[in-house]
PDB file of C-alpha atoms in Angstrom:
ATOM      1  CA  LEU W   1      86.357  63.665 123.197  1.00 87.00           C
ATOM      2  CA  GLU W   2      90.241  64.478 123.052  1.00 87.00           C
ATOM      3  CA  ARG W   3      90.905  61.605 126.080  1.00 91.00           C
ATOM      4  CA  ASP W   4      88.155  58.965 125.150  1.00 92.00           C
ATOM      5  CA  GLU W   5      86.993  59.069 120.822  1.00 89.00           C
ATOM      6  CA  THR W   6      84.196  56.372 122.093  1.00 93.00           C
ATOM      7  CA  LEU W   7      82.292  59.364 124.151  1.00 94.00           C
ATOM      8  CA  GLU W   8      81.527  61.194 120.734  1.00 96.00           C
ATOM      9  CA  GLN W   9      77.966  60.320 119.954  1.00 95.00           C
ATOM     10  CA  PRO W  10      76.988  60.487 123.689  1.00 95.00           C
ATOM     11  CA  LEU W  11      77.933  63.940 124.129  1.00 97.00           C
ATOM     12  CA  TYR W  12      76.890  65.319 120.359  1.00 97.00           C
ATOM     13  CA  ALA W  13      73.716  63.144 121.403  1.00 97.00           C
ATOM     14  CA  ALA W  14      73.514  65.863 124.504  1.00 97.00           C
ATOM     15  CA  ALA W  15      74.712  68.608 122.512  1.00 98.00           C
ATOM     16  CA  THR W  16      71.424  67.884 120.340  1.00 98.00           C
ATOM     17  CA  ASP W  17      69.126  67.415 122.943  1.00 97.00           C
ATOM     18  CA  ALA W  18      70.098  70.857 124.669  1.00 97.00           C
ATOM     19  CA  LEU W  19      69.438  72.438 121.047  1.00 97.00           C
ATOM     20  CA  ILE W  20      65.644  70.065 121.081  1.00 97.00           C
ATOM     21  CA  GLN W  21      64.913  72.073 124.358  1.00 96.00           C
ATOM     22  CA  LEU W  22      65.787  75.462 122.718  1.00 96.00           C
ATOM     23  CA  HIS W  23      63.809  74.954 119.856  1.00 97.00           C
ATOM     24  CA  ARG W  24      60.854  73.808 121.989  1.00 96.00           C
ATOM     25  CA  ALA W  25      60.345  76.642 124.042  1.00 96.00           C
ATOM     26  CA  ALA W  26      58.720  79.723 122.489  1.00 95.00           C
ATOM     27  CA  PRO W  27      61.511  82.222 120.543  1.00 94.00           C
ATOM     28  CA  MET W  28      63.394  85.013 122.908  1.00 87.00           C
ATOM     29  CA  ALA W  29      61.605  88.479 122.374  1.00 91.00           C
ATOM     30  CA  GLY W  30      63.115  90.579 120.685  1.00 94.00           C
ATOM     31  CA  LEU W  31      65.287  89.234 118.473  1.00 96.00           C
ATOM     32  CA  GLU W  32      66.443  89.942 114.909  1.00 97.00           C
ATOM     33  CA  ALA W  33      65.669  87.865 112.244  1.00 97.00           C
ATOM     34  CA  TYR W  34      67.940  85.762 110.041  1.00 98.00           C
ATOM     35  CA  ASP W  35      66.476  85.581 106.912  1.00 98.00           C
ATOM     36  CA  PRO W  36      66.763  84.843 103.257  1.00 98.00           C
ATOM     37  CA  PRO W  37      67.836  88.352 102.894  1.00 98.00           C
ATOM     38  CA  ARG W  38      70.240  89.041 105.650  1.00 98.00           C
ATOM     39  CA  MET W  39      71.960  85.500 105.127  1.00 98.00           C
ATOM     40  CA  THR W  40      72.924  86.289 101.703  1.00 98.00           C
ATOM     41  CA  GLU W  41      74.241  89.411 102.072  1.00 98.00           C
ATOM     42  CA  LEU W  42      76.505  87.087 104.753  1.00 98.00           C
ATOM     43  CA  SER W  43      77.332  84.686 102.564  1.00 98.00           C
ATOM     44  CA  ALA W  44      78.615  87.173 100.263  1.00 98.00           C
ATOM     45  CA  LEU W  45      81.202  87.458 102.160  1.00 98.00           C
ATOM     46  CA  ALA W  46      82.987  84.409 100.811  1.00 98.00           C
ATOM     47  CA  TYR W  47      82.899  86.576  97.889  1.00 98.00           C
ATOM     48  CA  ASP W  48      84.242  90.278  99.284  1.00 98.00           C
ATOM     49  CA  TRP W  49      86.669  88.976 101.107  1.00 98.00           C
ATOM     50  CA  TYR W  50      87.842  84.847 100.258  1.00 98.00           C
ATOM     51  CA  LEU W  51      87.315  85.479  96.665  1.00 98.00           C
ATOM     52  CA  ALA W  52      88.850  89.290  96.450  1.00 98.00           C
ATOM     53  CA  GLU W  53      91.777  88.626  98.942  1.00 97.00           C
ATOM     54  CA  SER W  54      92.610  85.204  96.776  1.00 95.00           C
ATOM     55  CA  LEU W  55      92.122  85.953  93.152  1.00 95.00           C
ATOM     56  CA  GLY W  56      90.673  89.569  92.853  1.00 96.00           C
ATOM     57  CA  PRO W  57      87.150  91.024  93.488  1.00 97.00           C
ATOM     58  CA  ASP W  58      84.431  90.571  91.289  1.00 98.00           C
ATOM     59  CA  PRO W  59      81.305  92.396  92.055  1.00 98.00           C
ATOM     60  CA  GLU W  60      79.328  90.706  88.820  1.00 98.00           C
ATOM     61  CA  ALA W  61      79.821  87.593  90.428  1.00 98.00           C
ATOM     62  CA  LYS W  62      78.831  88.094  93.899  1.00 98.00           C
ATOM     63  CA  ALA W  63      75.645  89.903  92.365  1.00 98.00           C
ATOM     64  CA  ALA W  64      74.979  87.065  90.623  1.00 98.00           C
ATOM     65  CA  PHE W  65      75.263  84.699  92.927  1.00 98.00           C
ATOM     66  CA  GLY W  66      72.792  86.685  95.431  1.00 98.00           C
ATOM     67  CA  ALA W  67      70.155  86.412  92.902  1.00 98.00           C
ATOM     68  CA  GLU W  68      70.361  83.147  92.633  1.00 98.00           C
ATOM     69  CA  PHE W  69      71.043  81.834  96.226  1.00 98.00           C
ATOM     70  CA  GLU W  70      68.373  84.091  98.571  1.00 98.00           C
ATOM     71  CA  PRO W  71      65.187  82.286  96.350  1.00 98.00           C
ATOM     72  CA  VAL W  72      67.258  78.678  97.513  1.00 98.00           C
ATOM     73  CA  LEU W  73      67.455  79.953 101.255  1.00 98.00           C
ATOM     74  CA  ALA W  74      63.547  81.403 100.985  1.00 97.00           C
ATOM     75  CA  GLU W  75      62.384  77.510 100.172  1.00 97.00           C
ATOM     76  CA  ASN W  76      64.108  76.226 102.472  1.00 96.00           C
ATOM     77  CA  ALA W  77      64.893  77.946 105.721  1.00 96.00           C
ATOM     78  CA  GLU W  78      62.727  79.815 108.196  1.00 95.00           C
ATOM     79  CA  CYS W  79      62.685  81.864 111.001  1.00 96.00           C
ATOM     80  CA  SER W  80      60.778  80.186 114.109  1.00 95.00           C
ATOM     81  CA  VAL W  81      63.257  79.245 116.594  1.00 97.00           C
ATOM     82  CA  THR W  82      66.326  80.845 118.686  1.00 97.00           C
ATOM     83  CA  ILE W  83      69.619  80.681 117.305  1.00 97.00           C
ATOM     84  CA  LEU W  84      72.746  81.093 119.273  1.00 96.00           C
ATOM     85  CA  ARG W  85      75.046  80.972 115.764  1.00 94.00           C
ATOM     86  CA  ASP W  86      77.930  79.757 117.095  1.00 94.00           C
ATOM     87  CA  TYR W  87      77.119  76.586 118.479  1.00 97.00           C
ATOM     88  CA  HIS W  88      79.827  74.408 118.398  1.00 96.00           C
ATOM     89  CA  ALA W  89      82.306  71.950 120.560  1.00 95.00           C
ATOM     90  CA  GLU W  90      84.484  74.487 121.939  1.00 95.00           C
ATOM     91  CA  ASN W  91      81.397  77.052 123.140  1.00 96.00           C
ATOM     92  CA  LEU W  92      79.947  74.122 125.003  1.00 97.00           C
ATOM     93  CA  LEU W  93      80.929  72.480 128.900  1.00 96.00           C
ATOM     94  CA  TRP W  94      80.388  69.143 129.798  1.00 95.00           C
ATOM     95  CA  LEU W  95      79.107  69.569 133.256  1.00 96.00           C
ATOM     96  CA  PRO W  96      77.937  65.812 134.128  1.00 92.00           C
ATOM     97  CA  ASP W  97      76.793  66.547 137.555  1.00 96.00           C
ATOM     98  CA  ARG W  98      73.672  68.152 135.917  1.00 96.00           C
ATOM     99  CA  ASP W  99      70.508  66.727 134.450  1.00 93.00           C
ATOM    100  CA  GLY W 100      69.168  65.770 130.961  1.00 91.00           C
ATOM    101  CA  ALA W 101      70.017  69.036 128.518  1.00 91.00           C
ATOM    102  CA  ALA W 102      71.312  71.429 131.752  1.00 94.00           C
ATOM    103  CA  ARG W 103      74.916  68.906 131.460  1.00 96.00           C
ATOM    104  CA  VAL W 104      75.506  71.184 128.065  1.00 97.00           C
ATOM    105  CA  GLY W 105      76.876  74.365 129.313  1.00 96.00           C
ATOM    106  CA  GLN W 106      76.571  77.244 126.893  1.00 94.00           C
ATOM    107  CA  LEU W 107      78.593  79.892 125.933  1.00 93.00           C
ATOM    108  CA  ASP W 108      78.901  82.780 123.656  1.00 90.00           C
ATOM    109  CA  PHE W 109      75.609  83.073 122.680  1.00 89.00           C
ATOM    110  CA  GLN W 110      75.375  86.834 122.529  1.00 91.00           C
ATOM    111  CA  ASP W 111      74.753  86.948 119.156  1.00 92.00           C
ATOM    112  CA  ALA W 112      71.322  84.777 118.995  1.00 96.00           C
ATOM    113  CA  MET W 113      68.868  85.741 116.535  1.00 97.00           C
ATOM    114  CA  LEU W 114      65.544  84.191 115.135  1.00 98.00           C
ATOM    115  CA  GLY W 115      65.974  81.578 112.678  1.00 98.00           C
ATOM    116  CA  ASP W 116      65.929  78.185 110.983  1.00 98.00           C
ATOM    117  CA  PRO W 117      65.926  75.057 113.102  1.00 97.00           C
ATOM    118  CA  SER W 118      68.816  73.451 111.441  1.00 97.00           C
ATOM    119  CA  TYR W 119      71.265  76.285 111.780  1.00 98.00           C
ATOM    120  CA  ASP W 120      72.679  75.454 114.859  1.00 98.00           C
ATOM    121  CA  LEU W 121      72.849  71.624 114.130  1.00 98.00           C
ATOM    122  CA  VAL W 122      75.123  72.893 111.621  1.00 98.00           C
ATOM    123  CA  SER W 123      77.099  74.870 113.706  1.00 97.00           C
ATOM    124  CA  LEU W 124      77.485  71.710 115.845  1.00 98.00           C
ATOM    125  CA  LEU W 125      78.241  68.795 113.420  1.00 98.00           C
ATOM    126  CA  MET W 126      80.233  70.700 110.758  1.00 98.00           C
ATOM    127  CA  ASP W 127      82.357  72.153 112.811  1.00 98.00           C
ATOM    128  CA  ALA W 128      85.215  74.585 111.916  1.00 97.00           C
ATOM    129  CA  ARG W 129      87.688  73.920 114.535  1.00 96.00           C
ATOM    130  CA  ARG W 130      87.355  70.075 114.540  1.00 95.00           C
ATOM    131  CA  ASP W 131      86.271  67.073 112.643  1.00 95.00           C
ATOM    132  CA  VAL W 132      82.624  64.953 113.022  1.00 97.00           C
ATOM    133  CA  SER W 133      82.599  61.973 112.338  1.00 96.00           C
ATOM    134  CA  ALA W 134      79.968  61.451 109.344  1.00 96.00           C
ATOM    135  CA  ASP W 135      78.672  58.274 111.671  1.00 96.00           C
ATOM    136  CA  THR W 136      77.711  61.127 114.255  1.00 97.00           C
ATOM    137  CA  ARG W 137      76.904  63.427 111.643  1.00 97.00           C
ATOM    138  CA  GLU W 138      74.489  61.526 109.922  1.00 97.00           C
ATOM    139  CA  ALA W 139      72.706  60.312 113.444  1.00 97.00           C
ATOM    140  CA  MET W 140      71.914  63.564 114.922  1.00 98.00           C
ATOM    141  CA  ILE W 141      70.551  64.645 111.821  1.00 97.00           C
ATOM    142  CA  ARG W 142      68.389  61.927 111.482  1.00 97.00           C
ATOM    143  CA  TYR W 143      67.682  62.211 115.822  1.00 97.00           C
ATOM    144  CA  TYR W 144      67.075  65.665 115.741  1.00 98.00           C
ATOM    145  CA  ALA W 145      64.267  65.165 112.952  1.00 97.00           C
ATOM    146  CA  VAL W 146      62.857  62.154 114.920  1.00 97.00           C
ATOM    147  CA  GLU W 147      62.507  63.899 118.064  1.00 97.00           C
ATOM    148  CA  THR W 148      61.172  66.872 116.574  1.00 96.00           C
ATOM    149  CA  GLY W 149      58.661  65.158 114.554  1.00 96.00           C
ATOM    150  CA  GLN W 150      60.163  67.027 110.911  1.00 93.00           C
ATOM    151  CA  GLU W 151      60.409  64.864 107.728  1.00 95.00           C
ATOM    152  CA  ALA W 152      63.895  63.604 107.655  1.00 94.00           C
ATOM    153  CA  GLU W 153      64.439  64.279 103.635  1.00 95.00           C
ATOM    154  CA  THR W 154      63.289  68.016 104.122  1.00 96.00           C
ATOM    155  CA  PHE W 155      65.090  68.864 107.440  1.00 97.00           C
ATOM    156  CA  GLU W 156      68.179  67.203 106.012  1.00 97.00           C
ATOM    157  CA  ARG W 157      67.750  69.518 102.860  1.00 97.00           C
ATOM    158  CA  SER W 158      67.332  72.113 105.450  1.00 97.00           C
ATOM    159  CA  PHE W 159      70.469  71.450 106.899  1.00 98.00           C
ATOM    160  CA  HIS W 160      72.536  71.233 103.528  1.00 98.00           C
ATOM    161  CA  VAL W 161      71.173  74.872 102.117  1.00 98.00           C
ATOM    162  CA  LEU W 162      71.817  76.286 106.007  1.00 98.00           C
ATOM    163  CA  GLY W 163      75.427  74.424 105.824  1.00 98.00           C
ATOM    164  CA  THR W 164      76.204  76.073 102.637  1.00 98.00           C
ATOM    165  CA  GLN W 165      75.013  79.374 103.737  1.00 98.00           C
ATOM    166  CA  ARG W 166      77.182  78.970 107.069  1.00 98.00           C
ATOM    167  CA  ASN W 167      80.180  78.001 105.338  1.00 98.00           C
ATOM    168  CA  LEU W 168      80.075  80.886 102.740  1.00 98.00           C
ATOM    169  CA  ARG W 169      79.972  82.948 105.879  1.00 98.00           C
ATOM    170  CA  ILE W 170      82.583  81.470 107.407  1.00 98.00           C
ATOM    171  CA  LEU W 171      85.367  81.285 104.768  1.00 98.00           C
ATOM    172  CA  GLY W 172      84.702  85.142 103.958  1.00 98.00           C
ATOM    173  CA  VAL W 173      85.443  85.807 107.904  1.00 98.00           C
ATOM    174  CA  PHE W 174      88.526  83.705 108.437  1.00 98.00           C
ATOM    175  CA  ALA W 175      89.912  85.677 105.363  1.00 98.00           C
ATOM    176  CA  ARG W 176      88.781  88.966 106.755  1.00 98.00           C
ATOM    177  CA  LEU W 177      90.443  88.140 110.048  1.00 98.00           C
ATOM    178  CA  SER W 178      93.539  87.143 108.611  1.00 98.00           C
ATOM    179  CA  ARG W 179      93.781  90.172 105.771  1.00 96.00           C
ATOM    180  CA  ARG W 180      91.507  92.750 107.645  1.00 96.00           C
ATOM    181  CA  ASP W 181      92.905  91.533 111.267  1.00 97.00           C
ATOM    182  CA  ARG W 182      95.883  90.353 110.802  1.00 96.00           C
ATOM    183  CA  LYS W 183      94.428  86.685 112.497  1.00 97.00           C
ATOM    184  CA  ALA W 184      96.336  84.530 110.101  1.00 97.00           C
ATOM    185  CA  HIS W 185      95.937  81.182 112.357  1.00 97.00           C
ATOM    186  CA  TYR W 186      92.538  81.892 110.848  1.00 98.00           C
ATOM    187  CA  VAL W 187      93.627  80.557 107.164  1.00 98.00           C
ATOM    188  CA  ASP W 188      95.160  77.201 108.512  1.00 98.00           C
ATOM    189  CA  LEU W 189      90.839  76.607 108.989  1.00 98.00           C
ATOM    190  CA  ILE W 190      89.823  77.095 105.713  1.00 98.00           C
ATOM    191  CA  PRO W 191      90.743  73.380 104.208  1.00 98.00           C
ATOM    192  CA  ARG W 192      88.037  72.275 106.786  1.00 98.00           C
ATOM    193  CA  VAL W 193      85.357  74.666 106.338  1.00 98.00           C
ATOM    194  CA  TRP W 194      86.161  74.424 102.331  1.00 98.00           C
ATOM    195  CA  ASP W 195      85.160  70.773 102.406  1.00 98.00           C
ATOM    196  CA  HIS W 196      81.887  70.842 104.764  1.00 98.00           C
ATOM    197  CA  LEU W 197      81.155  73.451 102.294  1.00 98.00           C
ATOM    198  CA  MET W 198      81.809  70.809  99.036  1.00 98.00           C
ATOM    199  CA  ARG W 199      80.031  68.299 101.335  1.00 98.00           C
ATOM    200  CA  ASN W 200      76.435  70.670 101.449  1.00 98.00           C
ATOM    201  CA  LEU W 201      76.872  71.617  97.870  1.00 98.00           C
ATOM    202  CA  ASP W 202      76.727  67.966  96.627  1.00 97.00           C
ATOM    203  CA  HIS W 203      73.135  68.196  98.119  1.00 97.00           C
ATOM    204  CA  PRO W 204      70.518  67.841  95.494  1.00 97.00           C
ATOM    205  CA  ALA W 205      68.742  70.706  96.789  1.00 96.00           C
ATOM    206  CA  LEU W 206      71.926  72.994  95.947  1.00 98.00           C
ATOM    207  CA  ALA W 207      72.278  71.798  92.546  1.00 96.00           C
ATOM    208  CA  GLY W 208      71.136  74.971  90.921  1.00 93.00           C
ATOM    209  CA  ILE W 209      73.770  77.445  92.486  1.00 97.00           C
ATOM    210  CA  ALA W 210      76.667  74.432  93.105  1.00 98.00           C
ATOM    211  CA  ASN W 211      78.262  74.811  90.045  1.00 97.00           C
ATOM    212  CA  ARG W 212      77.833  78.630  90.333  1.00 97.00           C
ATOM    213  CA  ILE W 213      79.422  79.012  93.364  1.00 98.00           C
ATOM    214  CA  LYS W 214      82.300  76.435  92.340  1.00 98.00           C
ATOM    215  CA  GLY W 215      83.486  78.297  89.426  1.00 97.00           C
ATOM    216  CA  ASP W 216      83.500  81.685  91.381  1.00 98.00           C
ATOM    217  CA  LEU W 217      85.474  80.782  94.244  1.00 98.00           C
ATOM    218  CA  PRO W 218      88.634  78.696  94.173  1.00 98.00           C
ATOM    219  CA  ALA W 219      89.490  75.689  95.911  1.00 98.00           C
ATOM    220  CA  PRO W 220      92.100  76.872  98.645  1.00 98.00           C
ATOM    221  CA  THR W 221      95.392  75.109  97.573  1.00 98.00           C
ATOM    222  CA  PRO W 222      98.588  76.205  99.019  1.00 98.00           C
ATOM    223  CA  GLU W 223      99.395  79.098  96.988  1.00 97.00           C
ATOM    224  CA  ILE W 224      96.040  80.667  97.870  1.00 97.00           C
ATOM    225  CA  LEU W 225      96.269  79.815 101.747  1.00 98.00           C
ATOM    226  CA  GLU W 226     100.154  81.574 101.477  1.00 97.00           C
ATOM    227  CA  ARG W 227      98.771  84.664  99.673  1.00 96.00           C
ATOM    228  CA  LEU W 228      95.607  84.550 102.567  1.00 97.00           C
ATOM    229  CA  ARG W 229      97.846  84.381 105.465  1.00 95.00           C
ATOM    230  CA  ARG W 230     100.541  87.405 104.326  1.00 89.00           C
TER     231      ARG W 230
END
């Protein structure tokens, strides 16, 4: 991708094909469920770390967020497929001598769970570490929905709901990695994650929770990023 940007759609299509094949298989045995309570708890890392370490803790805002967000997840997410939870470009290897989905080698799959079909596609197309073009993102969402026989509007809604969940969690994780673990370089990725979150919150399915999240969490201004970095 760094050498030839014209390969973006073919490579992302191959990575999407690999997900489709994974999701057509029976889920792996013994996986824990990435269900609405678990997802809500992990989303709240944005309050525990991003908010708390930039402006200060707000337990009431966190509790109100959880009470409002869990029903949105319950309505739009299911636990039906194996999800790898860290499915993005830096964890994928291009192996062109192989055929079909086997051309996409996978790293960092040890945290697999039972979750929603859209989750790993969010990881792939709303990557915290590199920009994916809007054309490629929209094309892959449509492609996945068509190939798996899902109604396009319903799948897109789930994509943005799960995107909100994932990007809230990543905001919290990156703030924690900097403040607790002294890995300050993760702060440099926060503006991209924030942009992903704002794009998710623009979807009508998030209308009921968007104002709360935007009101509770500060935008990553240079001052806030420096505070998190220190």
